[in-house]
Coordinates of C-alpha atoms in Angstrom, one line a residue:
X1235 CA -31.7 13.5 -2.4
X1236 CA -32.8 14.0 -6.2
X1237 CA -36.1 15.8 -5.2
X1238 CA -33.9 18.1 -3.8
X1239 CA -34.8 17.1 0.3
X1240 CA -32.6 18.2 2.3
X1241 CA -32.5 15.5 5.2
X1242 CA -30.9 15.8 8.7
X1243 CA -30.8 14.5 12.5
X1244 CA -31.4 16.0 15.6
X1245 CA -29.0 14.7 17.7
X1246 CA -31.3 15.4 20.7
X1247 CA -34.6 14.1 19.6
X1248 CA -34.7 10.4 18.4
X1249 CA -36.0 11.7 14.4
X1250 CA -34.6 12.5 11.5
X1251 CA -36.3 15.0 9.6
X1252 CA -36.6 15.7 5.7
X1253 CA -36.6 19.8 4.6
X1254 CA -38.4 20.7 1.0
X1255 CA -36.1 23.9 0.0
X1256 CA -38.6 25.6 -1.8
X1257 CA -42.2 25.1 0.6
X1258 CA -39.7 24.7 3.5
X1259 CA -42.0 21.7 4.2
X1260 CA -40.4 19.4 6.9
X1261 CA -41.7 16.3 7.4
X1262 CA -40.2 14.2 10.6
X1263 CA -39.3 10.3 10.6
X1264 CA -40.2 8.7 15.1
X1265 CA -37.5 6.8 15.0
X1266 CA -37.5 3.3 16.5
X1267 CA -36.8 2.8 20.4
X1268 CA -33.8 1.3 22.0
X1269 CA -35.0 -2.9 22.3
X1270 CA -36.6 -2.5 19.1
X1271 CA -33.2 -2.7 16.7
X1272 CA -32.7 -6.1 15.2
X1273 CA -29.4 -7.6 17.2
X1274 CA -30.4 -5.9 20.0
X1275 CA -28.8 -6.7 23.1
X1276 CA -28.8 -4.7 26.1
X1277 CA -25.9 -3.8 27.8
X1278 CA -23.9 -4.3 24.6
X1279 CA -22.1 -0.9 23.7
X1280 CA -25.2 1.6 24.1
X1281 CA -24.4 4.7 26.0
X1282 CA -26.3 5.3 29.2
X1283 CA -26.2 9.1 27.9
X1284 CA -29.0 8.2 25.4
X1285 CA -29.4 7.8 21.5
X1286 CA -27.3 10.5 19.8
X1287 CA -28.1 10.4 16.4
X1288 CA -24.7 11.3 14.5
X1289 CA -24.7 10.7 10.5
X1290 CA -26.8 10.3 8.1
X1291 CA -26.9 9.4 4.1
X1292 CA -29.3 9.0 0.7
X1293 CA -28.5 6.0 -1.1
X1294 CA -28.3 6.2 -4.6
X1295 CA -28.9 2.6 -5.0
X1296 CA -32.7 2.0 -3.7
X1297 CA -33.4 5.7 -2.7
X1298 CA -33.0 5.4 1.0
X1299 CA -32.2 6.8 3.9
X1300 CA -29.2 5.5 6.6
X1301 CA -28.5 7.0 10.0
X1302 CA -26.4 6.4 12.6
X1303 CA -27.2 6.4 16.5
X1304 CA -23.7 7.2 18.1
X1305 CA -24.9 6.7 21.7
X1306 CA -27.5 3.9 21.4
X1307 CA -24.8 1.8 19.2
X1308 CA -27.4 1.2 15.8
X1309 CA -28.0 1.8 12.1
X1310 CA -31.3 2.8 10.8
X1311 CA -32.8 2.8 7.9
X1312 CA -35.7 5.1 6.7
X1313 CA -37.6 3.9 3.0
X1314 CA -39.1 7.4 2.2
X1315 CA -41.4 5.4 -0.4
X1316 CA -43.7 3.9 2.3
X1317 CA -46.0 6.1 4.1
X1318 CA -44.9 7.3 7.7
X1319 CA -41.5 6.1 6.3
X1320 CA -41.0 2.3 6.9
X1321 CA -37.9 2.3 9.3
X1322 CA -35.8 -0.7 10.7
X1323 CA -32.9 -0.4 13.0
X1324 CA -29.7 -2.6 13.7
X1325 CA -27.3 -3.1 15.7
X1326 CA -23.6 -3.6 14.6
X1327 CA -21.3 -6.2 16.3
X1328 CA -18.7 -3.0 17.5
X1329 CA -19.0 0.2 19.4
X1330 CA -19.3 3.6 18.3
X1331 CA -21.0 4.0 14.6
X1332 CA -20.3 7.6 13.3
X1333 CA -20.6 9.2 9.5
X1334 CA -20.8 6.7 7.7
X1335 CA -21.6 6.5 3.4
X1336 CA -23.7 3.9 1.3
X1337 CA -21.7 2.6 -1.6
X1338 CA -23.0 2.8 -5.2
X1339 CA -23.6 -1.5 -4.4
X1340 CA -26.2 -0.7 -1.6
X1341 CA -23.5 -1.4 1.4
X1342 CA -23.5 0.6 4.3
X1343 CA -20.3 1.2 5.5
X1344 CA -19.5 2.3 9.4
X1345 CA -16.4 3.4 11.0
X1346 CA -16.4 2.0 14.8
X1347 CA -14.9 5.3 16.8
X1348 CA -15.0 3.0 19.4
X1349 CA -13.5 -0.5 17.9
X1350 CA -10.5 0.2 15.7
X1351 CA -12.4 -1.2 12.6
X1352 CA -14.9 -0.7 9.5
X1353 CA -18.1 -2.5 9.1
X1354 CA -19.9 -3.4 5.7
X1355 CA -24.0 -3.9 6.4
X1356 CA -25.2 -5.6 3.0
X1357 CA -28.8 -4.6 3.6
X1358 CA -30.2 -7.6 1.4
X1359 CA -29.1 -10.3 4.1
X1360 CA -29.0 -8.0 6.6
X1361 CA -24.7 -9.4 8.0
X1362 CA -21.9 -7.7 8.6
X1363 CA -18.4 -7.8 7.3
X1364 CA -16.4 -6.0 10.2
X1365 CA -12.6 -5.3 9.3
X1366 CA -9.6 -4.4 11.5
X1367 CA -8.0 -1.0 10.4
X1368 CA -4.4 -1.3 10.2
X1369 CA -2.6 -0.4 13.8
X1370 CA -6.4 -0.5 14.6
X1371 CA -5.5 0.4 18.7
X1372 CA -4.3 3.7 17.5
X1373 CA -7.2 4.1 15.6
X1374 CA -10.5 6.2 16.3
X1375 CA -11.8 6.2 12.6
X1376 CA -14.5 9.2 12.5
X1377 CA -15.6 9.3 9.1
X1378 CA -15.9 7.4 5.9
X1379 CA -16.7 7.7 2.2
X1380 CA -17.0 5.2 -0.6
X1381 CA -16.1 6.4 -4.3
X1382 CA -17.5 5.7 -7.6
X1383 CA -15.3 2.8 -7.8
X1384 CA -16.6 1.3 -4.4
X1385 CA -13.0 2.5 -2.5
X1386 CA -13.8 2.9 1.2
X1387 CA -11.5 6.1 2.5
X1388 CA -11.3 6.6 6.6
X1389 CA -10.0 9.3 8.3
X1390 CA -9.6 9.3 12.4
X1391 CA -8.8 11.2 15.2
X1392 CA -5.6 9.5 16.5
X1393 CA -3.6 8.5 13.9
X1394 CA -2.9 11.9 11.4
X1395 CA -3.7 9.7 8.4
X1396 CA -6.0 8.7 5.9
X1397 CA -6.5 4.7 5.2
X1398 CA -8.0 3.6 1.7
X1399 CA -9.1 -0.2 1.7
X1400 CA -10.2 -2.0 -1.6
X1401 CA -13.0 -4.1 -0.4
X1402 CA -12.7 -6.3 -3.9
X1403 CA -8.7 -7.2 -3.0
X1404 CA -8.7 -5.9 1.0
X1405 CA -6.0 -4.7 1.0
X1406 CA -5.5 -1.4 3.4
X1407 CA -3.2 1.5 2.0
X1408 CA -2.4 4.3 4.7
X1409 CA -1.4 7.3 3.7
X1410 CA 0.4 9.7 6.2
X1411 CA -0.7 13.5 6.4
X1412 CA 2.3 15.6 6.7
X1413 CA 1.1 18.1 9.6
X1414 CA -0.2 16.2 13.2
X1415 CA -4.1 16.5 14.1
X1416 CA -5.2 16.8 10.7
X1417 CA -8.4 14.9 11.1

């Protein structure tokens, strides 16, 4: 983050932790439990195998901090401003939230491994915007990143290609990789 943090999960524990390079300070964020998320419904895409925390990301646009929970099907949020780190969890209407990126607007965006489709979280109003990836059956997006222009870029395990979708026009490009398992 800009005071240098270096922030990361433990995909065992349910925390997410910030590291000061230069004390080597870390300070840990209790994250929330399962029925506390907002959406929360049980039985709906949560892995009996427990939380898995996955990705995680600053964003530029309020200073906070996103994480995903691969196993327990959720988003979190962690506002480093308020003591103890005020921290809100939600869960998204698809399966399988992985790296995802917060755009320079404040929108969380989430690949569904699980689904075959993104998901925009505006955290102001707290709603989704889910979309179907292109040929979504054969896709298992992994990973996402926005740009500077607000261009959403996938990548998956099943489909050797990357997909760019303009969220302003949304319209999907994909663009084939020329050697097989290149995700």
């Amino acid at each position: 983050d800009p005071e240098g943090l270096v922030w990361y999960t433990d995909c065992g524990m349910n925390s997410c932790f910030s590291l000061h390079p230069k004390s080597l300070h870390v300070t840990e964020y209790k994250l929330l439990q399962q029925d506390q998320a907002v959406g929360y419904v049980a039985g709906r895409g949560e892995a009996a195998s427990g939380i898995t925390l996955y990705g995680i990301d600053y964003s530029p646009y309020d200073g906070t901090i996103w994480y995903t929970k691969l196993g327990a099907n959720r988003i979190g949020r962690i506002d480093p401003t308020v003591e103890g780190g005020d921290i809100k969890e939600w869960a998204p209407p698809f399966r399988g939230p992985r790296r995802h990126h917060v755009a320079p607007n404040g929108h969380v965006w989430v690949p569904g491994f699980g689904s075959g489709v993104i998901g925009a979280f505006d955290p102001k109003t707290e709603e989704w915007k889910v979309y179907d990836l292109p040929n979504g059956s054969n896709q298992i997006p992994y990973a996402l990143n926005v740009d500077k222009d607000g261009i959403v870029w996938v990548c998956g395990t099943n489909n050797d290609a990357i997909v760019r979708f303009d969220p302003e026009t949304k319209e999907f490009v994909t663009f084939r990789m020329p050697t097989r398992v290149t995700f």
